[in-house]
Coordinates of C-alpha atoms and ligand atoms in Angstrom, one line a residue:
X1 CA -25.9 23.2 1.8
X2 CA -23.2 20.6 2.2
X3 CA -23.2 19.1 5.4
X4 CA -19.5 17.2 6.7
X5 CA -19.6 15.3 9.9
X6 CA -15.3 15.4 10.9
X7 CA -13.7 14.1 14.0
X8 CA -11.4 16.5 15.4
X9 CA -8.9 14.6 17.6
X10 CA -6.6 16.9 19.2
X11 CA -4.0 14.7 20.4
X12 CA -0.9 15.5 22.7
X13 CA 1.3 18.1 23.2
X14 CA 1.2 21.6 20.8
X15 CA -1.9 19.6 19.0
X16 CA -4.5 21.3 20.6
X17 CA -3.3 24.5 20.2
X18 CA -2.7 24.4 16.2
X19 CA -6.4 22.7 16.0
X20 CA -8.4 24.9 18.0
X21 CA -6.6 28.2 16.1
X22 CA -7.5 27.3 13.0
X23 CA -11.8 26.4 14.6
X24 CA -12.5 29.7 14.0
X25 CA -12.0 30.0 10.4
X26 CA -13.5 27.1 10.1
X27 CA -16.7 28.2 11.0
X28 CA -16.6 31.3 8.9
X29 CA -15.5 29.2 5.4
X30 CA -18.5 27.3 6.9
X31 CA -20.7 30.4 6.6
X32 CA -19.5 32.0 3.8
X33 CA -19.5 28.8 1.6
X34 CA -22.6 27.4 3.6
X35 CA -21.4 24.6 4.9
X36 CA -22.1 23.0 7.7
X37 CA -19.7 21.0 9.7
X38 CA -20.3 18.7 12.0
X39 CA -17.4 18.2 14.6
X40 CA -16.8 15.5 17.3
X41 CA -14.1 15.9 19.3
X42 CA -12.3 12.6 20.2
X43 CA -9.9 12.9 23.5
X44 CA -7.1 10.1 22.2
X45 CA -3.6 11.0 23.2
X46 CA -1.3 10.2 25.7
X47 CA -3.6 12.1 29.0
X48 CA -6.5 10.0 27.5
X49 CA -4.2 6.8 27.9
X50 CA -2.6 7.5 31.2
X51 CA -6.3 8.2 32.5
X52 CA -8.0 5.1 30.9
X53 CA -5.7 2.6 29.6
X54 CA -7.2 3.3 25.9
X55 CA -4.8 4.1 23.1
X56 CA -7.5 3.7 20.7
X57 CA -9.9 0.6 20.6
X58 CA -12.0 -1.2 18.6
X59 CA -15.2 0.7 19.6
X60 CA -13.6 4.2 19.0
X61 CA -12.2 3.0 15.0
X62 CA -15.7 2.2 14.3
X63 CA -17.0 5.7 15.8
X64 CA -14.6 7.4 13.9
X65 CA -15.2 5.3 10.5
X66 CA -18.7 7.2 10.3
X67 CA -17.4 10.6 9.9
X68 CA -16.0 12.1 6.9
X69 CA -12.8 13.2 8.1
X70 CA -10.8 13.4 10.7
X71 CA -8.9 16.4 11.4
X72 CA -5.7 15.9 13.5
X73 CA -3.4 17.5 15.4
X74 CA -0.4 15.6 17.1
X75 CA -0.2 12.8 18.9
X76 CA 3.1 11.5 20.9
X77 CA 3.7 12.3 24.5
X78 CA 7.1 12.0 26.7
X79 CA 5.1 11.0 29.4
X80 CA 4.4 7.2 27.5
X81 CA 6.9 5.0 26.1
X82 CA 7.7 6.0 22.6
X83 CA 5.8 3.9 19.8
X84 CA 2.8 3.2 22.0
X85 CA 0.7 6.1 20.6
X86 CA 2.3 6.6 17.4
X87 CA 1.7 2.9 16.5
X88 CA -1.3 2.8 18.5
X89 CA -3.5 6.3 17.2
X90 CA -1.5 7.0 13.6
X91 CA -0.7 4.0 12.6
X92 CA -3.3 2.6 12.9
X93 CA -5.9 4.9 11.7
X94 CA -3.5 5.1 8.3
X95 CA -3.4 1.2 8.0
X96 CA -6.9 0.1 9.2
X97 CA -8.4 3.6 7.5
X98 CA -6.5 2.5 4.0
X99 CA -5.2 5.8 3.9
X100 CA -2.7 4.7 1.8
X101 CA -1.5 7.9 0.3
X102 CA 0.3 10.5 2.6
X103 CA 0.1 13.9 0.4
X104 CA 2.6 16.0 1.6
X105 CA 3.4 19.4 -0.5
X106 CA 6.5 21.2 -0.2
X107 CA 5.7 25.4 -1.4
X108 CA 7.2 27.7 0.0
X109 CA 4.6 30.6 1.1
X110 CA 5.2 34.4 0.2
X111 CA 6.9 36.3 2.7
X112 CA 8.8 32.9 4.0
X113 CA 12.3 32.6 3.9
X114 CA 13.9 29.4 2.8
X115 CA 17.2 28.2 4.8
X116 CA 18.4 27.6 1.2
X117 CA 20.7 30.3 0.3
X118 CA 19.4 32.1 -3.2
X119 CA 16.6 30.3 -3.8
X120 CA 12.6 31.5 -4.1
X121 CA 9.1 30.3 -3.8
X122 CA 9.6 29.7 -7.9
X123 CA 12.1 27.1 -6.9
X124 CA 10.1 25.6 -4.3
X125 CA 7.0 24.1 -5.5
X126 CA 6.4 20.4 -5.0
X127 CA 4.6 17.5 -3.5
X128 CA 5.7 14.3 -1.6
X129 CA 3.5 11.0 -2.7
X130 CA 4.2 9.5 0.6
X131 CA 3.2 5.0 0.3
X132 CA 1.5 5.4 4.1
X133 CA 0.1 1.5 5.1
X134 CA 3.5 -0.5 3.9
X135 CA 7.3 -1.0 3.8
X136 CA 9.1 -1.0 6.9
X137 CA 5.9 0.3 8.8
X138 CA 4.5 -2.7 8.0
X139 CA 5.8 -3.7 11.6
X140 CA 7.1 -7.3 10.5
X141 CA 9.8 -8.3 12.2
X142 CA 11.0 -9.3 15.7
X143 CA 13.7 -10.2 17.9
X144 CA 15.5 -13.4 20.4
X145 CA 17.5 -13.4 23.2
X146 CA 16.7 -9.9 24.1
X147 CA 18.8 -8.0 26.4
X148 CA 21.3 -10.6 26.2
X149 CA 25.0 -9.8 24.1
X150 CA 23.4 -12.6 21.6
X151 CA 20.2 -10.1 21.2
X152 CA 19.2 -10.7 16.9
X153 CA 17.2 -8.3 15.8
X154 CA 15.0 -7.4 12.3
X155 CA 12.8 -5.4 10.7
X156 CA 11.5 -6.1 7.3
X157 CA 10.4 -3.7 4.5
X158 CA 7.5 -5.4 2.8
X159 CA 5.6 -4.3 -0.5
X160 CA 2.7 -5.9 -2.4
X161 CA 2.4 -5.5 -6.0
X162 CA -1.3 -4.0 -5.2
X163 CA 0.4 -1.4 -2.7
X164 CA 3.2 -0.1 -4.9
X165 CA 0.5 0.0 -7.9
X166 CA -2.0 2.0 -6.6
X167 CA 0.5 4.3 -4.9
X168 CA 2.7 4.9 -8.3
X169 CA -0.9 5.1 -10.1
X170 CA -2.0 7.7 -7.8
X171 CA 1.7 9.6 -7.8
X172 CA 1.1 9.6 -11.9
X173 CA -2.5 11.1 -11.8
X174 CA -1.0 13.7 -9.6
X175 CA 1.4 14.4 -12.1
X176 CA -1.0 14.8 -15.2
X177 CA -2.8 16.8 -13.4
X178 CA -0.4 19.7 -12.8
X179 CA 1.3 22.1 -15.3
X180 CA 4.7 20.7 -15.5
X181 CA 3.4 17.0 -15.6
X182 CA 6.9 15.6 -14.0
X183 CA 7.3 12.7 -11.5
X184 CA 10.2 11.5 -9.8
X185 CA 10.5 8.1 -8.3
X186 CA 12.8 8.3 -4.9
X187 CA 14.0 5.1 -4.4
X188 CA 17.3 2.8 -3.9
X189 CA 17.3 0.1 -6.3
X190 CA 21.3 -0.3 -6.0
X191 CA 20.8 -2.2 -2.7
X192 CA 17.6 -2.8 -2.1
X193 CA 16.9 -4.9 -4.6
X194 CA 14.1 -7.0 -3.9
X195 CA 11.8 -4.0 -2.8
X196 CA 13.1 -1.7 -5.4
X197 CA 13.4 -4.0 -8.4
X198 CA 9.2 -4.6 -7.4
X199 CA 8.8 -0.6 -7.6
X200 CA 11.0 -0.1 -10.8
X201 CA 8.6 -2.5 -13.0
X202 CA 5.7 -1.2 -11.8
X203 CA 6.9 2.2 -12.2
X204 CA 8.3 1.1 -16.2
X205 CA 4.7 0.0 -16.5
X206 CA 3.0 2.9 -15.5
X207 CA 5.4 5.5 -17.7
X208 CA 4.2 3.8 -20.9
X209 CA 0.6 4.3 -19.6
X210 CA 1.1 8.0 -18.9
X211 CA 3.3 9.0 -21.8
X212 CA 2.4 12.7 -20.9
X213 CA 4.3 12.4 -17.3
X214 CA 7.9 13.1 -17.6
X215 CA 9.1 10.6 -14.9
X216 CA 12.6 10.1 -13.9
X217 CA 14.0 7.9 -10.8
X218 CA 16.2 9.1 -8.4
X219 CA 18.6 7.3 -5.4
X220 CA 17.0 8.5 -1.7
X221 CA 20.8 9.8 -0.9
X222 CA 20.6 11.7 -4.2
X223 CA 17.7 12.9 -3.7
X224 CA 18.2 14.6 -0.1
X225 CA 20.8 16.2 -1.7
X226 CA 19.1 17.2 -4.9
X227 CA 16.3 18.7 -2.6
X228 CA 18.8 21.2 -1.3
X229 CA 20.9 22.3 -4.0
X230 CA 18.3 22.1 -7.1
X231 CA 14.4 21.9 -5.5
X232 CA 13.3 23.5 -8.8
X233 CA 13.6 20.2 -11.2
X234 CA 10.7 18.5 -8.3
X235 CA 6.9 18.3 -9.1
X236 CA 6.0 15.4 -8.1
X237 CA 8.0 12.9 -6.2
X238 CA 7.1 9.5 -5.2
X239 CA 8.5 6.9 -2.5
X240 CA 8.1 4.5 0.0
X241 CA 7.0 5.2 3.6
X242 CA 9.8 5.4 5.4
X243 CA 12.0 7.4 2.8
X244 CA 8.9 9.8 2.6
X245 CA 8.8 10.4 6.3
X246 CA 12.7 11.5 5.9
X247 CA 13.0 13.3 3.0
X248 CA 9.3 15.5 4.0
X249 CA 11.4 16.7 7.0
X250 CA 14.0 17.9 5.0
X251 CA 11.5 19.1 2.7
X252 CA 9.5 20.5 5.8
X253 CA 13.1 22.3 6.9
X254 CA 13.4 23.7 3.0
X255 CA 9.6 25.7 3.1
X256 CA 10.3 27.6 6.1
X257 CA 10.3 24.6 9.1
X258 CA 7.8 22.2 10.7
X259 CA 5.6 24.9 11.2
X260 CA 4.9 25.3 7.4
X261 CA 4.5 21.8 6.4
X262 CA 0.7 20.0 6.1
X263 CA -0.1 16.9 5.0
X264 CA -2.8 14.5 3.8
X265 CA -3.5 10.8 4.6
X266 CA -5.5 9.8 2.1
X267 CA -7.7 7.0 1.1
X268 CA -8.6 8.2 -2.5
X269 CA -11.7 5.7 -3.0
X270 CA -13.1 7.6 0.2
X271 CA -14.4 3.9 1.3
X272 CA -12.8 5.0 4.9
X273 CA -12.6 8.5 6.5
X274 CA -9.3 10.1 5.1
X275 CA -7.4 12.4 8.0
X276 CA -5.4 15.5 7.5
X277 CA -2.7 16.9 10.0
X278 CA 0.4 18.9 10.6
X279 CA 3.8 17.2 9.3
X280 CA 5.1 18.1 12.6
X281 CA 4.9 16.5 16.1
X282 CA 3.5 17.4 19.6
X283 CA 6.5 19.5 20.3
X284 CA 6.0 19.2 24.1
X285 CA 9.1 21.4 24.8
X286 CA 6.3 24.2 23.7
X287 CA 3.4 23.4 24.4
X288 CA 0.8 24.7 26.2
X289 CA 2.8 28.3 25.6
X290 CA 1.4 29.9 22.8
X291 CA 4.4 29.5 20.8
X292 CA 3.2 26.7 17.7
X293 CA 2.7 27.9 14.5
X294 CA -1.0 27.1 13.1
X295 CA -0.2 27.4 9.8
X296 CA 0.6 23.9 8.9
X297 CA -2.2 22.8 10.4
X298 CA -3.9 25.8 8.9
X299 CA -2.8 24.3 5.4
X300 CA -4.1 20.7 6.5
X301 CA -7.2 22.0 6.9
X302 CA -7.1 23.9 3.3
X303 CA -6.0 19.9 2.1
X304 CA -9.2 18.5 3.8
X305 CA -11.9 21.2 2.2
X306 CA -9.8 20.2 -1.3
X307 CA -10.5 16.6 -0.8
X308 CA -14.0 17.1 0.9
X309 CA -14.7 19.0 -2.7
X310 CA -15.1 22.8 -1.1
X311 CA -12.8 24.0 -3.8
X312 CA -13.8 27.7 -3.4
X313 CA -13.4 27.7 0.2
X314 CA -10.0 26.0 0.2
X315 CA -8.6 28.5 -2.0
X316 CA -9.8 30.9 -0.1
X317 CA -8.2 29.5 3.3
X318 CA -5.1 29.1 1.2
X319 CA -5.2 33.2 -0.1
X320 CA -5.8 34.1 3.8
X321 CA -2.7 32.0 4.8
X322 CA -0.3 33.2 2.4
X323 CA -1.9 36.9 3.3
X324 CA -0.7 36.3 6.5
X325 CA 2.5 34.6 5.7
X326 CA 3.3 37.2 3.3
X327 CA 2.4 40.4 5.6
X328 CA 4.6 38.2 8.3
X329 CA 3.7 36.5 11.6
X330 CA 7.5 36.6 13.8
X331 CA 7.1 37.3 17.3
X332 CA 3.2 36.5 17.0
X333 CA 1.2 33.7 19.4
X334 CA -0.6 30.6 18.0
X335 CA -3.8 32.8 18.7
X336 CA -3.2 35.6 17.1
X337 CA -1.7 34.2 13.8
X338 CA -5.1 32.2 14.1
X339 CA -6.7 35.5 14.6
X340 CA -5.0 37.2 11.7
X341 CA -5.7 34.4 9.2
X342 CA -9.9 34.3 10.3
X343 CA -9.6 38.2 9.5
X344 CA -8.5 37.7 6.4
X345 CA -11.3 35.8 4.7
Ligands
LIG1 C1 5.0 11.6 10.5 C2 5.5 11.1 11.8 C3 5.0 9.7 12.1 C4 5.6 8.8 11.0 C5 5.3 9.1 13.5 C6 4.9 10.0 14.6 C7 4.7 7.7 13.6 O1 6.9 11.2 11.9 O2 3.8 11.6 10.3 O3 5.9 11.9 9.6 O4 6.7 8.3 11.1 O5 4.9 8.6 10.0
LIG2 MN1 7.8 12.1 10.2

């Protein structure tokens, strides 16, 4: 028996909804592949922070650095000042965890209908190598004479050579590992030149080291565009942080919406706990009404039993959720699409 200790943190808004839908399967993958997990539920969020004044200290990071995962579901509340939770709980689990890959796959799921007129799941099969701990998240920057007509404001993009090589080096194994072998690099060297000019010599390095990757660069602008009118020429694409968090919402958009789209924040060493959530937000218009759909988080999950090595039951998870997205879930609750998927394994 394989025994995983995760950390389920809930988080704000639809986020504890999506997570506890997808508990139940959980525990029968758990059965049927005889594993055990071990959850803890941690109550960081914005109700935690109004309540206690914690966003997420010291203490908690090194509770949550035992376990093997943590399992997430939103975090971001209307009722605290934007940037206080998202820096405070994401951010800083990705940078202090490492998690310096954000995985994000853009599929589209049988049964789901693309907005993109004409095109199918053959066209829509991808993944997003997300750089998650640098770039403009890095947070350097600042500003004078605030508030004030003279207010001078900035905020840098910084890259190591060590970040942008071990995130291009990851991107590439991704690549030779799949059938089509092809990697794109999103970038835009034709202004930002400095950053850019770092990521294209790395990324000329690393092509003659994998001369069974087909790699090609691409302009960010370009490449929003390319994502709508010819998805099919993307296996693998590969950017900085921020451009990854834009273009995986327009990729999110392309697979069928928010509610489709999962991700993986990954540190691939597994020296830190790596964490696996829904691309979307706490949508807090909805919450609370049994309106989210699970699946994205149900797909986050399938991306943590990958990485945890539970190959069988991830595929299985997956076969249960395109089951369900293929038989169709409009008009159904968070619950029972939860429901429906459980059934199905
Ligand atoms: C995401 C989110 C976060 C990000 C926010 C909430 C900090 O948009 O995971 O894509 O910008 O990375
Ligand atoms: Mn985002």
């Amino acid at each position: 028996m394989s025994k995983y200790s995760i950390a389920v943190i809930p988080g704000d808004g639809i986020g504890p909804e999506v997570v506890s839908a997808t508990m139940p399967a959980l525990d029968k993958l758990a059965q049927k592949y005889n594993i055990e997990f071990d959850f803890t539920d941690y109550p960081f969020g914005g109700d935690h922070y109004i309540a206690t004044g914690e966003v997420l200290s010291d203490e908690s990071m090194v509770a949550l650095k035992k376990h093997d995962a943590i399992y997430l579901g939103a975090v971001g509340s209307p009722k605290v000042k934007p940037g206080i939770l998202e820096k405070g709980i994401l951010l800083k689990l990705r940078f202090e965890f490492d998690q310096y890959i954000n995985l994000r796959p853009v599929k589209l799921y049988p049964g789901v209908e693309t907005p993109i007129k004409g095109k199918t799941a053959e066209d829509l099969d991808y993944v997003v190598v997300r750089e998650n701990t640098g770039g403009l998240y890095t947070g350097v920057g600042g500003g004078t004479m605030v508030g004030t007509t003279s207010e001078a404001v900035s905020q840098s993009m910084v890259y190591t050579y060590t970040q942008v090589e071990r995130c291009l080096r990851f991107a590439f194994e991704v690549a030779k590992g799949r059938d089509r072998k092809k990697l794109c690099m999103i970038g835009k060297t034709n202004v930002l030149t400095h950053v850019f000019g770092l990521w294209e010599r790395v990324y000329d390095q690393l092509k003659e080291e994998y001369p069974m990757v087909e790699a090609s660069y691409m302009h960010v602008d370009a490449a929003c565009m390319h994502m709508v009118t010819n998805p099919a020429q993307f296996d693998v694409m590969v950017t900085t942080n921020m451009f990854g968090d834009i273009i995986t919402d327009l990729g999110a958009v392309t697979q069928g919406g928010m509610g489709m789209a999962a991700s993986a924040n990954i540190n691939p060493e597994k020296l830190t706990p790596s964490m696996f959530e829904p691309v979307h937000g706490s949508a807090p218009d909805i919450a609370g009404q049994n309106k989210a759909n699970p699946l994205a988080t149900f797909m986050s999950a399938k991306m943590m039993l990958d990485f945890l090595g539970e190959k069988e039951a991830a595929a299985d998870l997956d076969a249960a959720i395109c089951a369900v997205s293929e038989a169709g879930f409009e008009g159904l609750g968070t619950d029972a699409i939860g429901q429906l998927v459980t059934d199905k394994l």
